[in-house]
mmCIF file with all atom_site columns, C-alpha atoms in Angstrom:
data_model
loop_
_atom_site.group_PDB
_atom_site.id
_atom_site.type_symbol
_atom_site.label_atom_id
_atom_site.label_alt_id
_atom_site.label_comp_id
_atom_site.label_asym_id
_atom_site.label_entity_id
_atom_site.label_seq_id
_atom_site.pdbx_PDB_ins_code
_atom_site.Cartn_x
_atom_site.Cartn_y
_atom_site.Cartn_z
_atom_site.occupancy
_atom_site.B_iso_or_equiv
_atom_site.pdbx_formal_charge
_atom_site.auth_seq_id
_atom_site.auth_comp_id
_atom_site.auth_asym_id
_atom_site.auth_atom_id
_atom_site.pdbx_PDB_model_num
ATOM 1   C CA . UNK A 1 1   ? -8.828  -13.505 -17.024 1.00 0.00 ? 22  UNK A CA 1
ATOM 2   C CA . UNK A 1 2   ? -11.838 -12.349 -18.519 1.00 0.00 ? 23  UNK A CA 1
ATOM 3   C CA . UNK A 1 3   ? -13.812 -15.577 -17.366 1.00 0.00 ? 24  UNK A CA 1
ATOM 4   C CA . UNK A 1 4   ? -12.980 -14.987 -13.550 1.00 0.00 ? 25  UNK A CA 1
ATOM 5   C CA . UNK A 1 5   ? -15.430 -13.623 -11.803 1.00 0.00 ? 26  UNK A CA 1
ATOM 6   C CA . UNK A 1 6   ? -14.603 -10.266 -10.128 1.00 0.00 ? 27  UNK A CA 1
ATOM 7   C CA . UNK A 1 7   ? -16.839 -8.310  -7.137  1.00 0.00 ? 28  UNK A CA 1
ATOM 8   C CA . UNK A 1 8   ? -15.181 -4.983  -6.379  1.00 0.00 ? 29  UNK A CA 1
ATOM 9   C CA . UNK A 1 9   ? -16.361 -3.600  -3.520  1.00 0.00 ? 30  UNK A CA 1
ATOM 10  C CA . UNK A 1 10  ? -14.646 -0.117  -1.244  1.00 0.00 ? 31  UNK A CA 1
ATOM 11  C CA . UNK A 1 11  ? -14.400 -0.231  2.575   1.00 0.00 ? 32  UNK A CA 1
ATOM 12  C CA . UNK A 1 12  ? -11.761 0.955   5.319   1.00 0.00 ? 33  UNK A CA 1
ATOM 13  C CA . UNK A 1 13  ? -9.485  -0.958  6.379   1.00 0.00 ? 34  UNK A CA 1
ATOM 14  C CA . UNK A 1 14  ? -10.682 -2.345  9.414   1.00 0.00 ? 35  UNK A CA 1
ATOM 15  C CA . UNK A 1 15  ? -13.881 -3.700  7.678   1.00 0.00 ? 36  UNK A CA 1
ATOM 16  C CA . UNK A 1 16  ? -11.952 -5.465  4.715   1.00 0.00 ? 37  UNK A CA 1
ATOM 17  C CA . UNK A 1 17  ? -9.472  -6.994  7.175   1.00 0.00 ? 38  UNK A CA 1
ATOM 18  C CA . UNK A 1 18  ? -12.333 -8.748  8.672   1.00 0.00 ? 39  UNK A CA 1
ATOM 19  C CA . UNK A 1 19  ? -13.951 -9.842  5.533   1.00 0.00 ? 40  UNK A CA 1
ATOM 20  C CA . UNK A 1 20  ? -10.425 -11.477 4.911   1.00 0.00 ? 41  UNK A CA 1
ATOM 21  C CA . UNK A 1 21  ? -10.135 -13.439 7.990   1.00 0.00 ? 42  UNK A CA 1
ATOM 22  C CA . UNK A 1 22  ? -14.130 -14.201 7.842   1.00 0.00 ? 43  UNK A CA 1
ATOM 23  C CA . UNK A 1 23  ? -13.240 -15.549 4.058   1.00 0.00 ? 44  UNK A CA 1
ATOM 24  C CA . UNK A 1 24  ? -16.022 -12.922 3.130   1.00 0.00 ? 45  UNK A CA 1
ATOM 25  C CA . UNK A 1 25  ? -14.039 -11.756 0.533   1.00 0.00 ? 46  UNK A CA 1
ATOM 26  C CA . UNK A 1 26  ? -10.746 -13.454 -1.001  1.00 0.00 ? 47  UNK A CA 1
ATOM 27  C CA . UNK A 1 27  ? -8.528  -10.660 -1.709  1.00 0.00 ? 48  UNK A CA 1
ATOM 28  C CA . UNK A 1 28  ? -8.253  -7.073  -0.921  1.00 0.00 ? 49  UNK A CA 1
ATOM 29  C CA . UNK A 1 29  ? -6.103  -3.793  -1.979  1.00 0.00 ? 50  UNK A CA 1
ATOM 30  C CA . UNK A 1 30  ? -4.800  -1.597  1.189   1.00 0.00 ? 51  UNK A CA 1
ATOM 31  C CA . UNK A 1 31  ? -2.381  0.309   2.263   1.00 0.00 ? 52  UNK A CA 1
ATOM 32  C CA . UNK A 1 32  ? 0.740   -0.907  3.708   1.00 0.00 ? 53  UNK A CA 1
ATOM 33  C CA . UNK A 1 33  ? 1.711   -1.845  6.535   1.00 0.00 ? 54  UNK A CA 1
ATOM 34  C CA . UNK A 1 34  ? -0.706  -4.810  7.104   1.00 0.00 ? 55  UNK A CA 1
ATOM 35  C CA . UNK A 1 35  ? 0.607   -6.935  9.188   1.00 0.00 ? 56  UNK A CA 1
ATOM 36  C CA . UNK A 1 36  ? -1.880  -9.331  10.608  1.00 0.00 ? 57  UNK A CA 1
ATOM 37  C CA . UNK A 1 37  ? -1.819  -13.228 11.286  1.00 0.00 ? 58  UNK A CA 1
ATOM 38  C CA . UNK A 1 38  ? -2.694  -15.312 8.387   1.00 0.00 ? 59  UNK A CA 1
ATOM 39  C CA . UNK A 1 39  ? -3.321  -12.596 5.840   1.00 0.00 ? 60  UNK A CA 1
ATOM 40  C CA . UNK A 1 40  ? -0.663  -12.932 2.969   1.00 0.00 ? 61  UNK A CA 1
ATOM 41  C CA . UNK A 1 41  ? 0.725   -9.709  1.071   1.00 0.00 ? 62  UNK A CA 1
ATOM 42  C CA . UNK A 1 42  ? 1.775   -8.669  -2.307  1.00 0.00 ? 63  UNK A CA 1
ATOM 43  C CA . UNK A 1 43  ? 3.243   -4.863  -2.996  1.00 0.00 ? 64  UNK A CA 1
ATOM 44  C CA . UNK A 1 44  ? 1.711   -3.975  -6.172  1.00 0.00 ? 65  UNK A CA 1
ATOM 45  C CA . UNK A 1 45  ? 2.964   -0.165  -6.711  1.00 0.00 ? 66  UNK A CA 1
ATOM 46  C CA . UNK A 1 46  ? 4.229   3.089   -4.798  1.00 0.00 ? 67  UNK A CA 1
ATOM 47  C CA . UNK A 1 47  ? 1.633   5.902   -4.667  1.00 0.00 ? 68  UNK A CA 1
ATOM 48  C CA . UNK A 1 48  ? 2.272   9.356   -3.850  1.00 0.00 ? 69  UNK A CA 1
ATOM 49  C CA . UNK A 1 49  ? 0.391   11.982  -2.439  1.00 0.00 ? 70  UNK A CA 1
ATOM 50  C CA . UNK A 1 50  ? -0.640  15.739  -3.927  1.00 0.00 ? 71  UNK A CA 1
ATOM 51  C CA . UNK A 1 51  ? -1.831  18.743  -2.308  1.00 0.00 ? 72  UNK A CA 1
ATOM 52  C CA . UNK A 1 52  ? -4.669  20.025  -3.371  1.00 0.00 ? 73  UNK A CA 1
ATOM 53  C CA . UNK A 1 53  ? -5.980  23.947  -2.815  1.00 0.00 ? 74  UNK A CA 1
ATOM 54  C CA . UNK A 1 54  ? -8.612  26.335  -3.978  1.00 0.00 ? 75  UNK A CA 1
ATOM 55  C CA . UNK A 1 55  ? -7.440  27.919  -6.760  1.00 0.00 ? 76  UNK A CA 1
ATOM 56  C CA . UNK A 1 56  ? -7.298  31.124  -4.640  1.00 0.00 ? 77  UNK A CA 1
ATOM 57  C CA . UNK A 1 57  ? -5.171  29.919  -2.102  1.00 0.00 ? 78  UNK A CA 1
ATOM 58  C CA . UNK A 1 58  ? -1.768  31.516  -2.044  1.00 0.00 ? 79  UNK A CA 1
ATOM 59  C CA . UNK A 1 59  ? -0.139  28.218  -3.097  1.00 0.00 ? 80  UNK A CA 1
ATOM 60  C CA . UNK A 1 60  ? -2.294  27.836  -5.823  1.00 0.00 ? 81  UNK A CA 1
ATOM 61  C CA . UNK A 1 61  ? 0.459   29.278  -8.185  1.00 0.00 ? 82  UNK A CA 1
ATOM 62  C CA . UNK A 1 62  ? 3.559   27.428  -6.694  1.00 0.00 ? 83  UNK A CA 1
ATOM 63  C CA . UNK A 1 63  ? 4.972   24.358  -8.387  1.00 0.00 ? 84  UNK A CA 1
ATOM 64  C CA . UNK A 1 64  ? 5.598   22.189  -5.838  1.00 0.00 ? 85  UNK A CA 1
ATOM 65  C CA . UNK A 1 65  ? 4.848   22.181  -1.298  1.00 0.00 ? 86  UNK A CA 1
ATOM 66  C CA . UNK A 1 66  ? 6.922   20.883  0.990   1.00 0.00 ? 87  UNK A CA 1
ATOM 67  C CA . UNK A 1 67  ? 5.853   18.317  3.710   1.00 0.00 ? 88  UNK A CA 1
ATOM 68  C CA . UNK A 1 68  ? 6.192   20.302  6.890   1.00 0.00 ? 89  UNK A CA 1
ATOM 69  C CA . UNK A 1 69  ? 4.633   23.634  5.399   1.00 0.00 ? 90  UNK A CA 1
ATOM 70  C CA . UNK A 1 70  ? 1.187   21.702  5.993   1.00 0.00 ? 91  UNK A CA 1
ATOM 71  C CA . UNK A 1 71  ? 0.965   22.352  9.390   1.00 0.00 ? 92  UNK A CA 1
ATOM 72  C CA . UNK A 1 72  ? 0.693   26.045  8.706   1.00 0.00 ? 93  UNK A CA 1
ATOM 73  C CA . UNK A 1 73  ? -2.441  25.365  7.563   1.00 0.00 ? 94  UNK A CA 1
ATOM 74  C CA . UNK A 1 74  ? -5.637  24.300  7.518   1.00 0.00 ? 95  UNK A CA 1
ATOM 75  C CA . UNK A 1 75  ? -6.083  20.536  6.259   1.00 0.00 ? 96  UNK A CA 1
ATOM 76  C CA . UNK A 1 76  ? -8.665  18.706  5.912   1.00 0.00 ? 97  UNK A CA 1
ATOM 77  C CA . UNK A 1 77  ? -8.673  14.358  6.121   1.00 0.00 ? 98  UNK A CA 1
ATOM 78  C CA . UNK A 1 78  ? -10.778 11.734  6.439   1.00 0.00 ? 99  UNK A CA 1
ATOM 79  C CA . UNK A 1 79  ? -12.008 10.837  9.451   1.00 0.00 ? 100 UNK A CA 1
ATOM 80  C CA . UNK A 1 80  ? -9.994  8.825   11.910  1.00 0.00 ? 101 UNK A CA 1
ATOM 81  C CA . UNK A 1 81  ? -11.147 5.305   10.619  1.00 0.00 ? 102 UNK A CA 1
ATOM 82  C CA . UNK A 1 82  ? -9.551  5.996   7.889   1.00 0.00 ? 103 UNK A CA 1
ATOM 83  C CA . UNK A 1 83  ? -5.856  4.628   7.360   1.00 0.00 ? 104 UNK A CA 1
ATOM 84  C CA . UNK A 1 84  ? -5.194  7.458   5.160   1.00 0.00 ? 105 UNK A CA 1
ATOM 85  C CA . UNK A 1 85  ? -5.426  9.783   7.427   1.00 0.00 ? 106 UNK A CA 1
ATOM 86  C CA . UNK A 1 86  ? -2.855  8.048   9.730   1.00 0.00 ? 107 UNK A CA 1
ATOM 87  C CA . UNK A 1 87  ? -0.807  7.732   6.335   1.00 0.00 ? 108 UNK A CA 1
ATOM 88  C CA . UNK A 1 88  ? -0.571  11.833  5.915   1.00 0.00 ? 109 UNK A CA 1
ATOM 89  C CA . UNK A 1 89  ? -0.139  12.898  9.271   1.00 0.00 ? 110 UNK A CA 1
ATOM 90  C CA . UNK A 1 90  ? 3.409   10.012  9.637   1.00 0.00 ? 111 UNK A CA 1
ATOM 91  C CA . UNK A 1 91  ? 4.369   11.100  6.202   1.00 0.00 ? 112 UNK A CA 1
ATOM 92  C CA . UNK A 1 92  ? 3.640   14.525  7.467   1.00 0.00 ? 113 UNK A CA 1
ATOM 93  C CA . UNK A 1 93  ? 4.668   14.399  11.015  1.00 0.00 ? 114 UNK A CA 1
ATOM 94  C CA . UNK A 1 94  ? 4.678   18.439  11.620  1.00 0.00 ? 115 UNK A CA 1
ATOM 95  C CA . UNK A 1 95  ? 1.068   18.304  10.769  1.00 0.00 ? 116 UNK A CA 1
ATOM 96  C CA . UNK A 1 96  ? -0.024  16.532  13.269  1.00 0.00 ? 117 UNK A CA 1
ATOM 97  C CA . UNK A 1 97  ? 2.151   18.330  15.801  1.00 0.00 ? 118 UNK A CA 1
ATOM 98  C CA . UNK A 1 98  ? 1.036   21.705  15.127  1.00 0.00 ? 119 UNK A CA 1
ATOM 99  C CA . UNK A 1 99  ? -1.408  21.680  12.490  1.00 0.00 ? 120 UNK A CA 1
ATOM 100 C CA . UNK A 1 100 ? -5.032  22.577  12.191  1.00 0.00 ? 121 UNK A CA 1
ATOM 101 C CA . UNK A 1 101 ? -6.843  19.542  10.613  1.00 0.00 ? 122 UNK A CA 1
ATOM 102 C CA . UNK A 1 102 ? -10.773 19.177  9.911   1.00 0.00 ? 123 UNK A CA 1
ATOM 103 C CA . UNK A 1 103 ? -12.062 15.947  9.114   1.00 0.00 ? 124 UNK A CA 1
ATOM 104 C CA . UNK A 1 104 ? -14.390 14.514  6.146   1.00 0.00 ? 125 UNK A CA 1
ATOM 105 C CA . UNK A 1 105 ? -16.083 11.652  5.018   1.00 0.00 ? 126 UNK A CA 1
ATOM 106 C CA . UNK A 1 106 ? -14.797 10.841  2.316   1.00 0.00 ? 127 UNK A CA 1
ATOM 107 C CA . UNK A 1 107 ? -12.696 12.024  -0.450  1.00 0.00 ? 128 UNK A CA 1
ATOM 108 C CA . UNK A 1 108 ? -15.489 13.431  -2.000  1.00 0.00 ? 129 UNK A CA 1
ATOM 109 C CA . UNK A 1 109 ? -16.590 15.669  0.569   1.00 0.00 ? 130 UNK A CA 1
ATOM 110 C CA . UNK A 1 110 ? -13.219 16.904  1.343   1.00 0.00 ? 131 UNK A CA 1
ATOM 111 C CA . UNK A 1 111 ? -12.857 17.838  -2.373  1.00 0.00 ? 132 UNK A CA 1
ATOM 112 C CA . UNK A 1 112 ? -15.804 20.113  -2.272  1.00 0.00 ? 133 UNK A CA 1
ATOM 113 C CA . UNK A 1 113 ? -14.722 21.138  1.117   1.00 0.00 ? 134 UNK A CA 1
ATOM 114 C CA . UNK A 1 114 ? -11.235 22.260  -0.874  1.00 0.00 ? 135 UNK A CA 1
ATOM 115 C CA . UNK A 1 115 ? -13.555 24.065  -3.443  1.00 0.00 ? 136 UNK A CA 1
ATOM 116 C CA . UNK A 1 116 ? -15.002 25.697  -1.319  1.00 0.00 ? 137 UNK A CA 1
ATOM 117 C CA . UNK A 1 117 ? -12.533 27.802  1.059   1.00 0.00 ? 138 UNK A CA 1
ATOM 118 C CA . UNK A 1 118 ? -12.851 25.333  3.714   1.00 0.00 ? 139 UNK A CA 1
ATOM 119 C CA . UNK A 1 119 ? -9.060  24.494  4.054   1.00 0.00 ? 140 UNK A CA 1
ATOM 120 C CA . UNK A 1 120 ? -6.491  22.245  1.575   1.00 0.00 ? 141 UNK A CA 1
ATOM 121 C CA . UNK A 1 121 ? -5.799  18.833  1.594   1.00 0.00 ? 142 UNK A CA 1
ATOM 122 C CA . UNK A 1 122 ? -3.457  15.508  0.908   1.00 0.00 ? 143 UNK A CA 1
ATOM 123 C CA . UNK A 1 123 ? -4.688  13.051  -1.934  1.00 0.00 ? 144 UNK A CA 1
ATOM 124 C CA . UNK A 1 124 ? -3.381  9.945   -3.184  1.00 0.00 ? 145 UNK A CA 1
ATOM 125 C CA . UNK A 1 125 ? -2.717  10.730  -6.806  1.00 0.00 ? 146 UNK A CA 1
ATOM 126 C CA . UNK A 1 126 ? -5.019  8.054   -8.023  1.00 0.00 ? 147 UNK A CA 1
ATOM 127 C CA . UNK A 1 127 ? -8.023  10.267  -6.535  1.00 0.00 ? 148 UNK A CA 1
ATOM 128 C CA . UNK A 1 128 ? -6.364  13.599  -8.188  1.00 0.00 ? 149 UNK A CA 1
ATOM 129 C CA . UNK A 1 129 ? -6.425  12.409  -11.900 1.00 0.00 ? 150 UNK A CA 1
ATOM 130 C CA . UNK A 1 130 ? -7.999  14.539  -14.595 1.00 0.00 ? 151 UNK A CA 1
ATOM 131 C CA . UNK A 1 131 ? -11.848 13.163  -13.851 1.00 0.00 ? 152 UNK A CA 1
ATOM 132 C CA . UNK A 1 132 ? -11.514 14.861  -10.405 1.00 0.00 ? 153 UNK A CA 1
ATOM 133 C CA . UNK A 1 133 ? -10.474 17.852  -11.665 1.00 0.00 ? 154 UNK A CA 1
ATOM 134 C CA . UNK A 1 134 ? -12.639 21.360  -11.671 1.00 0.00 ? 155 UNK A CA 1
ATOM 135 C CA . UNK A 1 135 ? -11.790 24.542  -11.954 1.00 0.00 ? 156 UNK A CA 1
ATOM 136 C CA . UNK A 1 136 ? -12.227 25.580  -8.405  1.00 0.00 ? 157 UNK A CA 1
ATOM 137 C CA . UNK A 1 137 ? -8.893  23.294  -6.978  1.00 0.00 ? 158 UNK A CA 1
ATOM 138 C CA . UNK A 1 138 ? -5.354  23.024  -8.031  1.00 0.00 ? 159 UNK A CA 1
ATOM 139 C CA . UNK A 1 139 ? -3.177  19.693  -7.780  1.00 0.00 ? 160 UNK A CA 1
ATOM 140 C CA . UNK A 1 140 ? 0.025   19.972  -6.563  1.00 0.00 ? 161 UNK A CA 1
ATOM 141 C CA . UNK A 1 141 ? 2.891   18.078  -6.056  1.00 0.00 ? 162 UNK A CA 1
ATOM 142 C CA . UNK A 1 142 ? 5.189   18.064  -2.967  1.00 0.00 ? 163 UNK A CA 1
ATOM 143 C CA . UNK A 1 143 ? 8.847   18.295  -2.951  1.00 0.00 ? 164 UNK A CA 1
ATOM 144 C CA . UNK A 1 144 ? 11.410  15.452  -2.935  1.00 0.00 ? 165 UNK A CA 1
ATOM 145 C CA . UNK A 1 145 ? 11.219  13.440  -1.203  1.00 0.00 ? 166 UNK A CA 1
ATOM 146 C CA . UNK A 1 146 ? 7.349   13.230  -2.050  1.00 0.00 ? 167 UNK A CA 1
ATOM 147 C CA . UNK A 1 147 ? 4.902   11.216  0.770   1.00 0.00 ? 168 UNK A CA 1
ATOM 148 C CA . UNK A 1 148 ? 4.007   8.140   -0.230  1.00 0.00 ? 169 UNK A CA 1
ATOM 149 C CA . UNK A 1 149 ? 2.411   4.953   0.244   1.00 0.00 ? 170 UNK A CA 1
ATOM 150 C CA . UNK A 1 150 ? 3.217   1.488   -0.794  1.00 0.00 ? 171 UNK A CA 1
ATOM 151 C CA . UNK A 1 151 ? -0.358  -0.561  -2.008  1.00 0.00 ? 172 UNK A CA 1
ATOM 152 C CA . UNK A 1 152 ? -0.280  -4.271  -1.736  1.00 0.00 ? 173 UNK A CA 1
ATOM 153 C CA . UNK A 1 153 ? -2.851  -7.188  -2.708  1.00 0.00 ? 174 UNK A CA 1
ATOM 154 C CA . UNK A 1 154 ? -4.089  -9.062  0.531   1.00 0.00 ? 175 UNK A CA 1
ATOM 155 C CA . UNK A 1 155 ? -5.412  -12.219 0.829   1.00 0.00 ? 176 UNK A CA 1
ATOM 156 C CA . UNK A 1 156 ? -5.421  -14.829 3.204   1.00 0.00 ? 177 UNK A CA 1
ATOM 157 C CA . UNK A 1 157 ? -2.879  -18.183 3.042   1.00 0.00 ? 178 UNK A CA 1
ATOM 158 C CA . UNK A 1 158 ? -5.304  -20.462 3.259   1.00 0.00 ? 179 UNK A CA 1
ATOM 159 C CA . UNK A 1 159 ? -6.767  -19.539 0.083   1.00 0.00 ? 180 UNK A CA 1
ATOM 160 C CA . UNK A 1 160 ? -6.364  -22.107 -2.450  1.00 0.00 ? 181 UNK A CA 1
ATOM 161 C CA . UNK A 1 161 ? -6.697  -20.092 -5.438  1.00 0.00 ? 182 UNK A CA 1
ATOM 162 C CA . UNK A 1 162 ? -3.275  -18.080 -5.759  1.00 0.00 ? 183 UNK A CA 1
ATOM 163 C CA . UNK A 1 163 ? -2.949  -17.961 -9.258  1.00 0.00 ? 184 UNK A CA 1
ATOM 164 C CA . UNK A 1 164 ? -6.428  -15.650 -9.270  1.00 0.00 ? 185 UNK A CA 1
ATOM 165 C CA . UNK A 1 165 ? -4.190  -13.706 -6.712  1.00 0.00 ? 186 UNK A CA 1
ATOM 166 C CA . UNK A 1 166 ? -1.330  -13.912 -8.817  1.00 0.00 ? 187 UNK A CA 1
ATOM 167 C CA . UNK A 1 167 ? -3.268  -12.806 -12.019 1.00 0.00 ? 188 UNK A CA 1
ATOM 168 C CA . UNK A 1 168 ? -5.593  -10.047 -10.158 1.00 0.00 ? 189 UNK A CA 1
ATOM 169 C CA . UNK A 1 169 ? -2.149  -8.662  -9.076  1.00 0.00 ? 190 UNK A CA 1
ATOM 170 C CA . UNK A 1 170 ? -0.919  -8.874  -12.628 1.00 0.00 ? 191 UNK A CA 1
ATOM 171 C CA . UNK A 1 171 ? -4.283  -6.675  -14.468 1.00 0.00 ? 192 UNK A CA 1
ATOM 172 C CA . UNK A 1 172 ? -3.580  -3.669  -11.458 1.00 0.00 ? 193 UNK A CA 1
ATOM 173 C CA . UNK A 1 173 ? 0.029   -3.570  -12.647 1.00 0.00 ? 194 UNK A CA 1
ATOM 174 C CA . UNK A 1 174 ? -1.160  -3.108  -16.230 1.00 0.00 ? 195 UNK A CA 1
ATOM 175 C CA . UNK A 1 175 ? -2.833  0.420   -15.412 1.00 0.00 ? 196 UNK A CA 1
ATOM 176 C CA . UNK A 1 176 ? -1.090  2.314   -17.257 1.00 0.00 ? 197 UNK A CA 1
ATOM 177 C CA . UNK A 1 177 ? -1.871  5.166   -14.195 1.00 0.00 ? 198 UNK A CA 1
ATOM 178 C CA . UNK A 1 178 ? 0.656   3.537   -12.362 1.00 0.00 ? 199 UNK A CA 1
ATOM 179 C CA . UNK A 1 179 ? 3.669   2.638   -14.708 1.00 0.00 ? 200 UNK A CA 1
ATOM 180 C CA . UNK A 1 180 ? 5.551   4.755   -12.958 1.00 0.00 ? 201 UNK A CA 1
ATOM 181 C CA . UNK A 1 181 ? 4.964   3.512   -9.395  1.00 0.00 ? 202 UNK A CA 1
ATOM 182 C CA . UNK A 1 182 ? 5.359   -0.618  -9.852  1.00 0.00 ? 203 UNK A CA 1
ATOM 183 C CA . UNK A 1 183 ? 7.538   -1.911  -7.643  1.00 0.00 ? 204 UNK A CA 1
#
């Protein structure tokens, strides 16, 4: 639809749920679950989540992590405002009984926090592709079953304009990043 117009625009959660019952903004991409009154949903794809280390780290070499060997470390997440956060630590529940976790904010920061000795991390894969990459962290996968989230288009049901929903919903499915992951 190259003739729609399209305003992208990053936020938490909290903030773009308001814009969506405000009718600030007419769609928006989270995180399942979103469950709140009014707001329509649409899953769009699966996403999993990587570790990522300094390439020092004593994982560094190892081909895949499993979930509940996190909490033997030091991880570092976004602050609590964050759904993400909340999304590692349930997919990761030992983590968050007996881990050590440090908090950023944002991916960024906790990337060069990772590069530089502070601790390791959980990514969603779409923030782990090769433009993220350095030579001072390794990506790494986690065992089956790997964490995951689902991602869904959100919009409210009063809009009027589905079909832009409907075709917005349609381009994200094209990346060809996440073939894999459609649902």
């Amino acid at each position: 639809a190259p003739l729609m117009p399209l305003e992208v625009e990053e936020n938490i959660t909290a903030t773009l749920e308001q814009q969506l019952k405000n009718g600030l903004i007419d769609a928006a991409v989270v995180a399942l679950p979103f469950d709140v009154p009014g707001i329509e949903t649409m899953t769009l794809y699966d996403e999993d989540f990587r570790v990522v280390v300094p390439v020092s780290h004593a994982w560094a070499q190892r081909q895949s992590i499993d979930a509940d060997e996190l909490a033997s470390e030091k991880v570092l997440l976004l602050n609590t405002g964050h759904c993400f956060s909340n999304q590692v630590t349930q997919a990761c529940p030992e983590l968050s009984r007996k881990g050590e976790v440090l908090q950023g904010n944002s991916l960024e920061t906790i990337r060069n926090m990772v590069a530089s000795n502070l601790g390791i991390t959980v990514l969603p894969m779409s923030a782990t592709g090769s433009k993220y990459q350095n030579g001072l962290t390794k990506v790494i996968p986690f065992d089956q079953p790997r964490p995951k989230r689902q991602i869904a288009l959100a919009w409210r049901k009063s809009f009027f304009r589905e079909q832009a929903v409907k075709i917005v919903a349609d381009s994200i499915r094209k990346i060809e990043m996440f073939k894999d992951h459609l649902i």
